[in-house]
Structure formats: structure tokens, C-alpha cells
CSV table of C-alpha atoms in Angstrom, one decimal:
chain,number,residue,atom,x,y,z
A,1,MET,CA,-23.0,-37.7,13.5
A,2,VAL,CA,-23.4,-34.4,15.2
A,3,GLU,CA,-25.5,-34.1,18.3
A,4,ALA,CA,-26.2,-30.6,19.4
A,5,ASP,CA,-27.3,-29.5,22.9
A,6,ALA,CA,-29.7,-26.8,22.1
A,7,ALA,CA,-28.6,-23.6,23.7
A,8,PRO,CA,-30.9,-21.8,26.1
A,9,SER,CA,-32.0,-18.3,25.2
A,10,ALA,CA,-34.1,-15.5,26.4
A,11,GLY,CA,-35.5,-12.4,25.0
A,12,GLY,CA,-35.5,-8.9,26.4
A,13,LEU,CA,-34.2,-5.7,28.1
A,14,PRO,CA,-31.4,-4.3,30.3
A,15,GLU,CA,-28.8,-5.9,32.4
A,16,GLY,CA,-29.9,-7.1,35.8
A,17,ASN,CA,-29.3,-3.7,37.5
A,18,ARG,CA,-29.9,-1.3,34.6
A,19,ARG,CA,-32.7,0.3,32.8
A,20,PRO,CA,-33.4,-0.4,29.2
A,21,SER,CA,-32.0,3.1,28.3
A,22,ASP,CA,-28.6,2.3,29.7
A,23,ALA,CA,-27.5,0.0,26.9
A,24,PRO,CA,-29.0,-1.4,23.7
A,25,ALA,CA,-30.4,-4.8,24.0
A,26,PRO,CA,-28.5,-7.4,22.1
A,27,ALA,CA,-30.6,-9.5,19.7
A,28,PRO,CA,-31.7,-12.8,21.1
A,29,GLU,CA,-30.2,-15.9,19.7
A,30,ALA,CA,-32.1,-18.8,18.3
A,31,ASP,CA,-33.8,-21.2,20.5
A,32,GLY,CA,-35.8,-19.0,21.6
A,33,SER,CA,-32.6,-20.5,22.5
A,34,ALA,CA,-30.0,-17.9,23.6
A,35,GLY,CA,-27.0,-19.2,22.5
A,36,GLU,CA,-24.6,-21.8,22.8
A,37,GLY,CA,-27.1,-22.5,24.1
A,38,ALA,CA,-29.7,-24.9,27.2
A,39,SER,CA,-30.6,-24.2,20.4
A,40,ALA,CA,-26.1,-25.5,22.2
A,41,ALA,CA,-24.0,-27.1,21.2
A,42,ARG,CA,-23.4,-30.5,21.5
A,43,GLU,CA,-22.1,-31.8,18.3
A,44,SER,CA,-20.9,-35.3,17.5
A,45,ASP,CA,-20.6,-35.7,13.8
A,46,ARG,CA,-21.0,-33.5,10.9
A,47,PRO,CA,-19.2,-35.4,8.4
A,48,HIS,CA,-21.8,-37.9,8.0
A,49,GLY,CA,-21.8,-36.1,10.8
A,50,GLY,CA,-25.2,-27.2,42.2
A,51,HIS,CA,-27.9,-24.8,41.8
A,52,ARG,CA,-27.2,-22.0,44.2
A,53,GLN,CA,-29.5,-21.8,47.2
A,54,PRO,CA,-32.0,-19.0,46.6
A,55,SER,CA,-31.8,-16.0,48.8
A,56,PRO,CA,-34.4,-15.6,51.6
A,57,PRO,CA,-37.8,-14.4,50.1
A,58,ALA,CA,-38.8,-10.8,50.4
A,59,ASP,CA,-42.0,-10.0,52.3
A,60,PRO,CA,-44.6,-10.7,49.6
A,61,HIS,CA,-47.2,-8.5,51.3
A,62,LYS,CA,-45.1,-5.3,51.0
A,63,PRO,CA,-44.0,-5.1,47.4
A,64,GLU,CA,-43.9,-1.3,47.5
A,65,GLU,CA,-41.3,-1.0,50.2
A,66,PRO,CA,-37.8,-1.6,49.0
A,67,ASP,CA,-35.9,-4.0,51.2
A,68,ALA,CA,-32.2,-3.4,51.3
A,69,GLU,CA,-31.3,-7.1,51.7
A,70,HIS,CA,-33.8,-9.1,49.7
A,71,ALA,CA,-35.2,-6.8,47.0
A,72,PRO,CA,-33.9,-7.3,43.5
A,73,ARG,CA,-30.7,-5.5,42.7
A,74,ALA,CA,-32.3,-3.4,40.1
A,75,PHE,CA,-34.1,-1.4,42.7
A,76,HIS,CA,-30.9,-0.6,44.7
A,77,ASP,CA,-28.6,0.4,41.9
A,78,ASP,CA,-30.9,2.3,39.6
A,79,HIS,CA,-32.4,5.6,40.9
A,80,ARG,CA,-34.3,6.5,37.8
A,81,THR,CA,-38.0,6.1,37.7
A,82,LEU,CA,-40.3,3.8,35.7
A,83,ALA,CA,-41.9,6.9,34.1
A,84,HIS,CA,-38.5,8.0,32.7
A,85,SER,CA,-37.1,4.7,31.6
A,86,GLY,CA,-36.3,4.7,27.9
A,87,ALA,CA,-37.3,1.2,27.0
A,88,PRO,CA,-36.9,0.3,23.3
A,89,LYS,CA,-40.1,0.1,21.4
A,90,ASN,CA,-41.6,-3.3,22.0
A,91,PRO,CA,-38.5,-5.5,22.5
A,92,PRO,CA,-39.4,-8.7,20.6
A,93,PRO,CA,-40.1,-11.9,22.5
A,94,PRO,CA,-37.8,-14.8,21.7
A,95,SER,CA,-38.3,-15.9,18.2
A,96,PRO,CA,-39.6,-19.4,17.7
A,97,GLN,CA,-37.1,-22.1,16.8
A,98,PRO,CA,-36.7,-22.3,13.0
A,99,ARG,CA,-38.2,-25.5,11.6
A,100,GLY,CA,-35.0,-26.5,9.9
A,101,GLY,CA,-36.3,-27.6,6.5
A,102,LEU,CA,-38.7,-30.2,5.2
A,103,LEU,CA,-40.5,-32.3,7.9
A,104,MET,CA,-40.1,-36.0,7.1
A,105,GLY,CA,-41.7,-37.5,10.2
A,106,ARG,CA,-41.7,-37.8,14.0
A,107,PRO,CA,-40.1,-41.1,15.1
A,108,PHE,CA,-40.3,-41.5,18.8
A,109,GLY,CA,-42.1,-38.2,18.8
A,110,VAL,CA,-39.0,-36.3,17.6
A,111,PRO,CA,-39.4,-34.3,14.4
A,112,VAL,CA,-37.0,-35.2,11.6
A,113,TYR,CA,-36.1,-32.4,9.2
A,114,VAL,CA,-34.2,-32.4,5.9
A,115,ALA,CA,-32.3,-29.2,5.5
A,116,PRO,CA,-32.1,-27.5,2.1
A,117,SER,CA,-28.4,-28.1,2.0
A,118,TRP,CA,-29.1,-31.9,1.9
A,119,PHE,CA,-30.3,-31.6,-1.6
A,120,LEU,CA,-27.0,-30.0,-2.6
A,121,VAL,CA,-25.0,-32.9,-1.1
A,122,ALA,CA,-27.4,-35.4,-2.6
A,123,ALA,CA,-26.8,-34.0,-6.0
A,124,LEU,CA,-23.0,-34.1,-5.4
A,125,ILE,CA,-23.1,-37.7,-4.3
A,126,THR,CA,-25.2,-38.6,-7.3
A,127,TRP,CA,-22.7,-37.0,-9.6
A,128,VAL,CA,-19.6,-38.5,-8.0
A,129,PHE,CA,-21.0,-42.0,-7.4
A,130,GLY,CA,-22.4,-41.9,-10.9
A,131,GLY,CA,-18.9,-41.3,-12.3
A,132,GLN,CA,-17.6,-44.3,-10.4
A,133,LEU,CA,-20.5,-46.5,-11.7
A,134,ASP,CA,-19.6,-45.5,-15.2
A,135,ARG,CA,-16.2,-47.2,-14.7
A,136,VAL,CA,-17.6,-50.3,-12.9
A,137,LEU,CA,-20.9,-50.7,-14.8
A,138,PRO,CA,-20.6,-48.9,-18.1
A,139,GLU,CA,-23.5,-50.7,-19.6
A,140,LEU,CA,-25.9,-48.7,-17.3
A,141,GLY,CA,-25.5,-45.6,-19.4
A,142,ALA,CA,-27.5,-42.6,-18.1
A,143,ALA,CA,-29.4,-44.9,-15.7
A,144,ARG,CA,-26.3,-44.9,-13.5
A,145,TYR,CA,-27.5,-41.5,-12.1
A,146,LEU,CA,-30.7,-43.1,-10.9
A,147,VAL,CA,-28.7,-45.7,-9.1
A,148,SER,CA,-26.5,-43.0,-7.7
A,149,LEU,CA,-29.5,-41.1,-6.4
A,150,PHE,CA,-30.8,-44.2,-4.7
A,151,PHE,CA,-27.4,-44.6,-3.1
A,152,ALA,CA,-27.5,-41.0,-1.8
A,153,VAL,CA,-30.9,-41.6,-0.2
A,154,ALA,CA,-29.9,-44.9,1.3
A,155,PHE,CA,-26.7,-43.4,2.7
A,156,TYR,CA,-28.7,-40.7,4.5
A,157,ALA,CA,-31.1,-43.2,5.7
A,158,SER,CA,-28.1,-44.8,7.4
A,159,VAL,CA,-27.2,-41.4,8.8
A,160,LEU,CA,-30.8,-41.1,10.2
A,161,VAL,CA,-30.4,-44.5,11.9
A,162,HIS,CA,-27.2,-43.2,13.5
A,163,GLU,CA,-29.0,-40.1,14.8
A,164,LEU,CA,-32.0,-42.1,16.0
A,165,ALA,CA,-29.6,-44.2,18.1
A,166,HIS,CA,-28.5,-41.0,19.9
A,167,THR,CA,-32.1,-39.9,20.2
A,168,VAL,CA,-33.3,-43.2,21.7
A,169,ALA,CA,-30.5,-43.2,24.2
A,170,ALA,CA,-31.2,-39.5,25.1
A,171,LEU,CA,-34.9,-40.3,25.6
A,172,ARG,CA,-34.0,-43.4,27.7
A,173,PHE,CA,-32.0,-41.0,30.0
A,174,LYS,CA,-34.9,-38.6,30.2
A,175,LEU,CA,-33.1,-36.0,28.1
A,176,PRO,CA,-35.4,-34.0,25.8
A,177,VAL,CA,-34.5,-34.0,22.1
A,178,ARG,CA,-35.8,-31.0,20.1
A,179,ARG,CA,-35.3,-32.4,16.6
A,180,ILE,CA,-33.1,-34.3,14.2
A,181,GLN,CA,-31.9,-32.6,11.1
A,182,LEU,CA,-30.2,-34.1,8.1
A,183,GLN,CA,-28.0,-31.6,6.5
A,184,PHE,CA,-24.9,-31.0,4.2
A,185,PHE,CA,-22.4,-33.1,6.0
A,186,GLY,CA,-24.6,-35.6,7.9
A,187,GLY,CA,-27.0,-35.2,10.7
A,188,VAL,CA,-27.5,-33.5,14.1
A,189,SER,CA,-29.6,-34.6,17.1
A,190,GLU,CA,-30.4,-31.5,19.1
A,191,ILE,CA,-30.4,-32.8,22.7
A,192,GLU,CA,-31.5,-30.0,25.1
A,193,LYS,CA,-29.8,-31.0,28.3
A,194,GLU,CA,-26.4,-32.5,29.4
A,195,ALA,CA,-26.2,-36.1,30.5
A,196,GLU,CA,-26.0,-36.2,34.3
A,197,THR,CA,-23.1,-38.7,34.6
A,198,PRO,CA,-20.0,-39.4,32.6
A,199,GLY,CA,-21.2,-43.0,32.1
A,200,ARG,CA,-24.4,-41.8,30.4
A,201,GLU,CA,-22.4,-39.3,28.4
A,202,PHE,CA,-20.2,-42.1,27.1
A,203,VAL,CA,-23.2,-44.3,26.2
A,204,LEU,CA,-25.0,-41.4,24.6
A,205,ALA,CA,-22.0,-40.7,22.3
A,206,PHE,CA,-21.1,-44.3,21.6
A,207,VAL,CA,-24.4,-45.6,20.4
A,208,GLY,CA,-24.2,-43.6,17.1
A,209,PRO,CA,-21.0,-45.1,15.8
A,210,LEU,CA,-22.0,-48.5,17.2
A,211,LEU,CA,-25.2,-48.4,15.0
A,212,SER,CA,-23.1,-47.4,12.0
A,213,LEU,CA,-20.8,-50.4,12.6
A,214,ILE,CA,-23.8,-52.7,12.9
A,215,LEU,CA,-25.2,-51.3,9.6
A,216,ALA,CA,-21.8,-51.9,7.9
A,217,GLY,CA,-21.9,-55.5,9.2
A,218,LEU,CA,-25.4,-56.0,7.9
A,219,PHE,CA,-24.6,-54.7,4.5
A,220,TYR,CA,-21.5,-57.0,4.4
A,221,VAL,CA,-23.7,-60.0,5.2
A,222,ALA,CA,-26.2,-59.0,2.6
A,223,MET,CA,-23.3,-58.8,0.0
A,224,GLN,CA,-22.4,-62.4,0.3
A,225,PRO,CA,-25.0,-64.0,-1.8
A,226,VAL,CA,-24.9,-61.2,-4.4
A,227,GLU,CA,-22.8,-61.2,-7.5
A,228,PRO,CA,-20.1,-58.5,-7.1
A,229,GLY,CA,-20.4,-56.9,-10.6
A,230,THR,CA,-24.1,-56.2,-10.4
A,231,VAL,CA,-26.0,-53.1,-9.3
A,232,PRO,CA,-27.1,-54.6,-5.9
A,233,GLY,CA,-23.5,-55.7,-5.3
A,234,VAL,CA,-22.1,-52.3,-5.9
A,235,LEU,CA,-24.7,-50.5,-3.9
A,236,LEU,CA,-24.3,-52.9,-0.9
A,237,ALA,CA,-20.5,-52.5,-1.0
A,238,GLY,CA,-20.8,-48.7,-1.2
A,239,LEU,CA,-23.2,-48.6,1.8
A,240,MET,CA,-20.9,-50.9,3.8
A,241,VAL,CA,-17.9,-48.8,3.1
A,242,SER,CA,-19.7,-45.5,3.7
A,243,ASN,CA,-21.0,-46.7,7.1
A,244,LEU,CA,-17.5,-47.9,8.1
A,245,ILE,CA,-16.2,-44.4,7.2
A,246,VAL,CA,-19.0,-42.7,9.2
A,247,ALA,CA,-18.3,-44.9,12.3
A,248,ALA,CA,-14.5,-44.5,12.1
A,249,PHE,CA,-14.6,-40.7,11.5
A,250,ASN,CA,-17.1,-40.2,14.4
A,251,LEU,CA,-14.9,-42.3,16.8
A,252,LEU,CA,-12.0,-39.8,16.4
A,253,PRO,CA,-11.4,-38.5,19.9
A,254,GLY,CA,-12.2,-34.8,19.5
A,255,LEU,CA,-15.2,-32.6,19.8
A,256,PRO,CA,-17.7,-32.2,18.2
A,257,LEU,CA,-17.4,-35.8,17.1
A,258,ASP,CA,-18.9,-38.7,19.0
A,259,GLY,CA,-15.4,-39.8,19.9
A,260,GLY,CA,-14.8,-36.4,21.5
A,261,ARG,CA,-17.9,-36.9,23.6
A,262,MET,CA,-16.5,-40.2,24.7
A,263,LEU,CA,-13.1,-38.6,25.5
A,264,ARG,CA,-14.9,-35.9,27.5
A,265,ALA,CA,-16.8,-38.6,29.5
A,266,VAL,CA,-13.5,-40.4,30.3
A,267,VAL,CA,-11.8,-37.2,31.5
A,268,TRP,CA,-14.9,-36.2,33.4
A,269,LYS,CA,-14.9,-39.5,35.2
A,270,ILE,CA,-11.2,-39.3,36.1
A,271,THR,CA,-11.2,-35.6,37.2
A,272,GLY,CA,-14.8,-35.4,38.4
A,273,LYS,CA,-15.1,-32.2,36.5
A,274,PRO,CA,-17.2,-32.0,33.3
A,275,MET,CA,-15.5,-28.7,32.3
A,276,SER,CA,-12.1,-30.4,32.3
A,277,GLY,CA,-13.4,-33.1,30.0
A,278,THR,CA,-14.9,-30.5,27.6
A,279,ILE,CA,-11.6,-28.5,27.5
A,280,ALA,CA,-9.5,-31.6,26.8
A,281,ALA,CA,-11.9,-33.0,24.1
A,282,ALA,CA,-12.3,-29.6,22.5
A,283,TRP,CA,-8.6,-28.9,22.1
A,284,VAL,CA,-8.1,-32.4,20.7
A,285,GLY,CA,-10.9,-31.6,18.3
A,286,ARG,CA,-9.0,-28.5,17.2
A,287,ALA,CA,-5.9,-30.5,16.7
A,288,LEU,CA,-7.9,-32.9,14.6
A,289,ALA,CA,-9.2,-30.0,12.5
A,290,VAL,CA,-5.6,-29.0,11.7
A,291,CYS,CA,-4.7,-32.6,10.9
A,292,VAL,CA,-7.7,-33.0,8.5
A,293,LEU,CA,-6.9,-29.7,6.8
A,294,ILE,CA,-3.3,-30.6,6.1
A,295,GLY,CA,-3.3,-34.4,6.2
A,296,LEU,CA,-6.3,-35.3,3.9
A,297,PRO,CA,-4.9,-33.6,0.8
A,298,LEU,CA,-1.5,-35.1,1.5
A,299,LEU,CA,-2.9,-38.6,1.9
A,300,THR,CA,-4.8,-38.2,-1.4
A,301,GLN,CA,-1.8,-36.9,-3.2
A,302,SER,CA,0.3,-39.8,-2.0
A,303,GLY,CA,-2.1,-42.4,-3.2
A,304,ALA,CA,-2.6,-43.8,0.3
A,305,LEU,CA,-6.4,-43.6,-0.1
A,306,GLY,CA,-6.5,-46.0,-3.1
A,307,SER,CA,-5.8,-44.0,-6.2
A,308,SER,CA,-2.4,-43.5,-7.9
A,309,ALA,CA,-0.6,-40.3,-7.2
A,310,GLU,CA,-0.5,-39.5,-11.0
A,311,ASP,CA,-4.3,-39.5,-11.0
A,312,ASN,CA,-4.6,-36.9,-8.2
A,313,VAL,CA,-3.9,-33.8,-10.1
A,314,GLY,CA,-5.9,-30.8,-11.4
A,315,MET,CA,-9.5,-30.6,-10.4
A,316,ASP,CA,-9.3,-33.6,-8.1
A,317,THR,CA,-6.6,-31.8,-6.1
A,318,VAL,CA,-8.8,-28.7,-5.7
A,319,MET,CA,-11.8,-30.8,-4.7
A,320,ASP,CA,-9.8,-32.7,-2.1
A,321,ALA,CA,-8.4,-29.4,-0.6
A,322,LEU,CA,-11.9,-27.9,-0.6
A,323,LEU,CA,-13.4,-31.0,1.2
A,324,ALA,CA,-10.6,-31.0,3.7
A,325,ALA,CA,-11.1,-27.2,4.4
A,326,ILE,CA,-14.9,-27.8,4.9
A,327,LEU,CA,-14.4,-30.7,7.3
A,328,ALA,CA,-11.7,-28.9,9.2
A,329,ALA,CA,-13.9,-25.8,9.6
A,330,ILE,CA,-16.8,-27.9,10.8
A,331,ILE,CA,-14.7,-29.6,13.4
A,332,TRP,CA,-12.9,-26.4,14.6
A,333,THR,CA,-16.2,-24.5,14.9
A,334,GLY,CA,-17.9,-27.4,16.7
A,335,ALA,CA,-15.0,-27.6,19.2
A,336,GLY,CA,-15.2,-23.9,19.9
A,337,ASN,CA,-19.0,-24.1,20.3
A,338,SER,CA,-18.6,-26.9,22.8
A,339,LEU,CA,-16.2,-24.8,24.9
A,340,ARG,CA,-18.6,-21.8,24.8
A,341,MET,CA,-21.5,-24.1,25.8
A,342,ALA,CA,-19.6,-25.5,28.7
A,343,ARG,CA,-18.7,-22.1,30.0
A,344,LEU,CA,-22.4,-21.0,29.7
A,345,ARG,CA,-23.6,-24.1,31.6
A,346,GLU,CA,-21.0,-23.3,34.3
A,347,HIS,CA,-22.5,-19.8,34.8
A,348,LEU,CA,-26.2,-20.6,34.2
A,349,PRO,CA,-27.0,-21.2,37.9
A,350,ASP,CA,-26.2,-17.5,38.4
A,351,LEU,CA,-29.4,-16.7,36.4
A,352,ARG,CA,-32.0,-16.6,39.2
A,353,ALA,CA,-35.5,-15.3,38.9
A,354,ARG,CA,-35.4,-13.9,42.4
A,355,THR,CA,-32.4,-11.7,41.8
A,356,LEU,CA,-33.4,-10.5,38.4
A,357,THR,CA,-37.0,-9.6,39.3
A,358,ARG,CA,-38.1,-6.0,39.4
A,359,ARG,CA,-40.2,-4.7,42.3
A,360,ALA,CA,-43.8,-4.1,41.3
A,361,VAL,CA,-46.8,-2.2,42.7
A,362,PRO,CA,-50.4,-3.4,42.2
A,363,VAL,CA,-52.9,-1.0,40.5
A,364,GLU,CA,-56.5,-1.5,39.6
A,365,THR,CA,-57.7,-1.6,36.0
A,366,ASP,CA,-59.1,1.9,35.9
A,367,THR,CA,-56.1,3.6,37.5
A,368,PRO,CA,-54.7,6.4,35.3
A,369,LEU,CA,-51.2,5.8,34.0
A,370,SER,CA,-49.9,9.0,35.6
A,371,GLU,CA,-51.2,7.9,39.1
A,372,ALA,CA,-49.8,4.4,38.6
A,373,LEU,CA,-46.4,5.8,37.7
A,374,ARG,CA,-46.5,8.1,40.7
A,375,ARG,CA,-47.1,5.1,43.0
A,376,ALA,CA,-44.4,3.1,41.4
A,377,ASN,CA,-41.8,5.9,41.6
A,378,ALA,CA,-42.7,6.6,45.3
A,379,ALA,CA,-42.1,2.9,46.1
A,380,GLY,CA,-38.9,2.6,44.1
A,381,ALA,CA,-40.6,0.1,41.8
A,382,ARG,CA,-40.1,-0.5,38.1
A,383,ALA,CA,-43.2,-2.6,37.2
A,384,LEU,CA,-46.9,-2.4,37.4
A,385,VAL,CA,-49.3,-5.3,38.0
A,386,VAL,CA,-53.0,-4.8,37.2
A,387,VAL,CA,-55.2,-6.5,39.9
A,388,ASP,CA,-58.9,-6.8,40.6
A,389,ALA,CA,-60.7,-5.5,43.7
A,390,GLU,CA,-59.6,-8.6,45.7
A,391,GLY,CA,-55.9,-8.1,44.7
A,392,THR,CA,-55.8,-11.0,42.2
A,393,PRO,CA,-53.3,-10.2,39.4
A,394,LEU,CA,-55.0,-9.9,36.0
A,395,SER,CA,-52.3,-8.5,33.7
A,396,LEU,CA,-48.9,-6.9,33.4
A,397,VAL,CA,-48.4,-3.3,32.1
A,398,ARG,CA,-45.9,-3.5,29.3
A,399,GLU,CA,-42.9,-1.1,29.8
A,400,ALA,CA,-42.7,-0.5,26.1
A,401,ALA,CA,-46.3,0.6,26.0
A,402,ILE,CA,-45.7,3.1,28.8
A,403,VAL,CA,-42.9,4.7,26.9
A,404,GLY,CA,-45.2,5.1,23.9
A,405,VAL,CA,-47.7,7.2,25.8
A,406,PRO,CA,-46.8,11.0,25.7
A,407,GLU,CA,-46.6,12.5,29.2
A,408,HIS,CA,-49.5,14.9,28.7
A,409,ARG,CA,-51.8,12.0,27.9
A,410,ARG,CA,-50.9,9.8,30.8
A,411,PRO,CA,-53.6,11.2,33.2
A,412,TRP,CA,-56.2,10.1,30.6
A,413,VAL,CA,-55.0,6.6,29.8
A,414,ALA,CA,-56.0,3.7,32.0
A,415,VAL,CA,-53.3,1.1,32.8
A,416,SER,CA,-55.6,-1.7,31.6
A,417,GLY,CA,-55.2,-0.5,28.0
A,418,LEU,CA,-51.4,-0.9,28.2
A,419,ALA,CA,-51.4,-4.3,29.8
A,420,GLN,CA,-51.0,-7.9,28.6
A,421,ASP,CA,-53.3,-10.5,30.1
A,422,LEU,CA,-51.7,-13.1,32.3
A,423,THR,CA,-51.6,-16.7,31.1
A,424,ASP,CA,-50.5,-19.6,33.2
A,425,GLY,CA,-47.1,-19.6,31.4
A,426,MET,CA,-46.5,-16.0,32.3
A,427,ARG,CA,-46.4,-16.9,36.0
A,428,VAL,CA,-43.0,-18.1,37.1
A,429,SER,CA,-41.7,-19.2,40.4
A,430,ALA,CA,-39.2,-17.0,42.3
A,431,GLU,CA,-37.2,-20.1,42.9
A,432,LEU,CA,-36.4,-20.8,39.3
A,433,ALA,CA,-32.8,-20.6,38.2
A,434,GLY,CA,-30.5,-21.6,35.4
A,435,GLU,CA,-31.8,-23.8,32.6
A,436,ASP,CA,-35.2,-24.3,34.5
A,437,LEU,CA,-35.7,-20.5,34.3
A,438,LEU,CA,-34.8,-20.3,30.6
A,439,ASP,CA,-37.0,-23.3,29.8
A,440,ALA,CA,-39.9,-21.6,31.5
A,441,LEU,CA,-39.4,-18.4,29.5
A,442,ARG,CA,-39.0,-20.3,26.2
A,443,ALA,CA,-42.2,-22.2,26.8
A,444,THR,CA,-44.2,-19.0,26.8
A,445,PRO,CA,-42.5,-16.1,25.0
A,446,ALA,CA,-43.4,-12.7,26.5
A,447,THR,CA,-41.8,-9.5,27.4
A,448,GLU,CA,-42.7,-9.6,31.1
A,449,TYR,CA,-43.6,-12.3,33.5
A,450,LEU,CA,-45.2,-12.3,36.9
A,451,VAL,CA,-42.9,-13.8,39.6
A,452,VAL,CA,-44.7,-15.5,42.5
A,453,GLU,CA,-43.6,-17.1,45.7
A,454,GLN,CA,-44.4,-20.8,46.3
A,455,THR,CA,-47.5,-19.6,48.3
A,456,GLY,CA,-48.8,-17.8,45.2
A,457,GLU,CA,-48.0,-14.3,46.6
A,458,ILE,CA,-46.7,-11.7,44.1
A,459,TYR,CA,-42.9,-11.2,44.3
A,460,GLY,CA,-42.5,-8.9,41.3
A,461,VAL,CA,-42.1,-8.7,37.6
A,462,LEU,CA,-39.4,-10.3,35.5
A,463,SER,CA,-38.5,-8.7,32.2
A,464,ALA,CA,-37.3,-11.0,29.5
A,465,ALA,CA,-34.8,-8.4,28.5
A,466,ASP,CA,-33.2,-8.3,32.0
A,467,VAL,CA,-32.8,-12.1,31.7
A,468,GLU,CA,-31.2,-11.7,28.3
A,469,ARG,CA,-28.7,-9.2,29.4
A,470,ALA,CA,-27.8,-11.3,32.4
A,471,PHE,CA,-27.5,-14.3,30.1
A,472,VAL,CA,-25.1,-12.4,27.8
A,473,LYS,CA,-23.1,-11.2,30.8
A,474,ALA,CA,-22.8,-14.7,32.1
A,475,MET,CA,-21.5,-15.9,28.7
A,476,ALA,CA,-18.9,-13.2,28.7
A,477,ARG,CA,-17.4,-14.1,32.1
A,478,PRO,CA,-14.3,-16.3,31.9
A,479,SER,CA,-14.5,-19.7,33.5
């Protein structure tokens, strides 16, 4: 089955050193997850299925004075002022993760969804298996389609068991699982983080096919006392064979299949480099995709899969070629996604709250916007923090709201009317980096965040858009 590492994502503004006006902000990906990533993507079966040391902290008591060594880069390279920045109108916060279909339950606290595409494949299985039943048990008549529908549901219950095996192993290794989704060609377990060691990676991948093999064995044992030509006998035989196929297919040594994860773990163990394992397993996966595209129709035409060559003509040939093309596309795309995810994870430590933060100046609630902007521009700052009389931060002035106020009205507008109240989730540590930073932003979607030192002192303001641009830039860099 397919496991997917959910890709980290962030919403927001300009590249680390630029203003929003310098370039259009790219649309955030899903996952509230930016992309291949922290929704990702680790995939293991479709057809069934060093943080860098943070730089020394800036003096938290003097946020207005730019510091050539420690201040965020945005204040060195950008000489435009906050008052003239052309931020897009209200850049949207990261969108919530799509539900993924019909919620069926929450085993082990992990939501299980059935995607709309499942109903399509269930209908297809019902039709195909019903045709086979007509040859084996013609006396069933139209009732054969009810039996076929039961088989489709039972088969996907087996797929769910396969995915639950991945999920239980991930939870055992303290790896968060966002959801399980049953879809067109099997299932996917969305595991949000990478395994820490190659041994855990191997186990995490192997448990899925192992459970499918165990299920096949259980169905075989259950067949023994049952008469072969009966409905229970045919159903048990079909479930045994389908679970064997699921296990065998997922053990193929190429990403995104479970066997590809196992190969990645082996190469990782030998070389000590997870990236080397990913590259090897991904290219083997692409080779598998080509083999499936070409080899599956040829095997069917030759009769090697059980039917005579004379029978494999016409519509059957077209269906075999279509199935091979879909499987090959899934494997090829999954392998490519795994390569992109690995490159992203390699560069994620470069995303550091301290280096992406904008210098900010504190202003009181009744300060006119024009005066607040004058102070910010004099200090070389690009953000405003609304504080009370004791200097405690209360809210953040939204950049998009500033742009929406005409210049002639700014002396009459108080900053408090343009600010977003601070919540606990909008306070992030200046020490956050990589996936930890993205996880913190995903947990509380917002356009700006207050960055604080470990002592609680204000360091500055982090724009979600700056993080997004740095994220996209990291993805674009070659490994």
C-alpha cells in the first residue's frame, strides 16, 4: 500500500530578503502542507497500493536598531519602507488539509477516509468479479453482483488492515500519522515524519506486506473445510489470491512501493546517507514503471497470467493496456515525488525562524498608523507589534491591512484597528527551524507570527509568506 509522508507547507509573502511587491507569492500547497511535503510523500503502495546551530541572538531590548550581524536579512537587503511595501491583499493563510472523503472511523486515533474514487473501483471490481462468478457459479444469476460487491468490500478491508499495520508501526516509533485514505488503487497512510534510522524505516515498510501475507494464509486455512464450488469457497479463494498479489506487488524493490522503502533502508544502512537510499530506490521504481507499462500487456497477451492467448484480444487487450498505463503512471509519479521530498528534507534545516524574521517596532494601541510607520521606517523595520503600557505584546498589525489604508487617512487610523490579536499559537520561538518551524505554523494558520527569544523577549515578526517563499526556494535548489 502506499504510505505518504505528508509534505510541510506554509502560507505567505515574499522571499526571505524581499518585499511582497518584488514577486507574486506562489499559492501554498496542501497540508497546510507545502509540498512534497513535512501533506510528502512517502508512498508505498498504490496498487492495492543536523539542524544548523542558530545564529547568536540579537539584542532583544533594541528591536528598532538594525544590527549588521544578527538582524534578519530582510532588513539589510531591502531599503524600501513598510509604508510603501506593496503587499498583496490579504495573502491567505495555509488552507486546512482536505478531509479526503467519507470518514469511516478513527482506529488508534487516526482518521480513516474513503475517497470518492473508491466507489468507482468498487463498481469495477463488482462488475469484473461478477463476470467471473457467472462462469464458476452460473446458478447465482443476478445475485452474483451482490456477492461481487461483498468481495470488493472485503478486499478493501484487507487493504485497510495493511495500512493499519504501517500506522501502528509508525505510532510505535513516535511518528505522527495524519490519516489513512482508501482510494482508487488501494490505500495510503500519511506519515508526517521520516523514520530516524534505516532499521525503523525497513520495519515500517515491511509490516504492510507481512500483514497481507498473513491474511492470505488465514484465508487459505479458512478455505480448507469449505467446499470449493460454493460461494464461501470462491470468496475465500479470491481474497487469498488478492492478498498474495497485494503483498507480492508491494514487495517490488522500487519507490513508492513498500519494497522500495525497504531497498531505501538497505542502501541508507550501507552508505549512511538517506538521500542515497532514496535516489537508488526511486530510480529502481521508475524502471519498474517502464517494466509494468510494457511487460504487463505482453504477459497477458502471451497467456502467462492464466488465460489463453486467443482469449486476450479486443476489449480485454485495451483494458490490460489501460491498467498497465495507470499502474506505471502511479509508480513513476510516486518515485518522482519521493525524490522531491528527499531534496526538500535535505534543505529544510535552512528554514530558520531567526533568519526569516522581520525587525519590528512596538507601538501602543492608540498610535496613529502614520506615526507608527514613521517609527518603523526610521528604525529600518518592516513590522509593527501593538503593546500595552508595560510593553506586553497584544497584537500584530497586518501588512495587508496597512496597504489597504489610503495614505491621506493614515493619520486618523489607529494601529489597533488593523491588528490581529495574539494567540498562544502565534508566538513562535526564534530557535525553531525546519520541520519544527513548519509544524508550528501549520498548527495555527495566520499571516504573521510574533517571534520571541527563549526569555520571552520580542525578537521580531515572522510573515508566513516569507516562509513560503524560502520554502519554495529551498525546493528549487539542487541537492
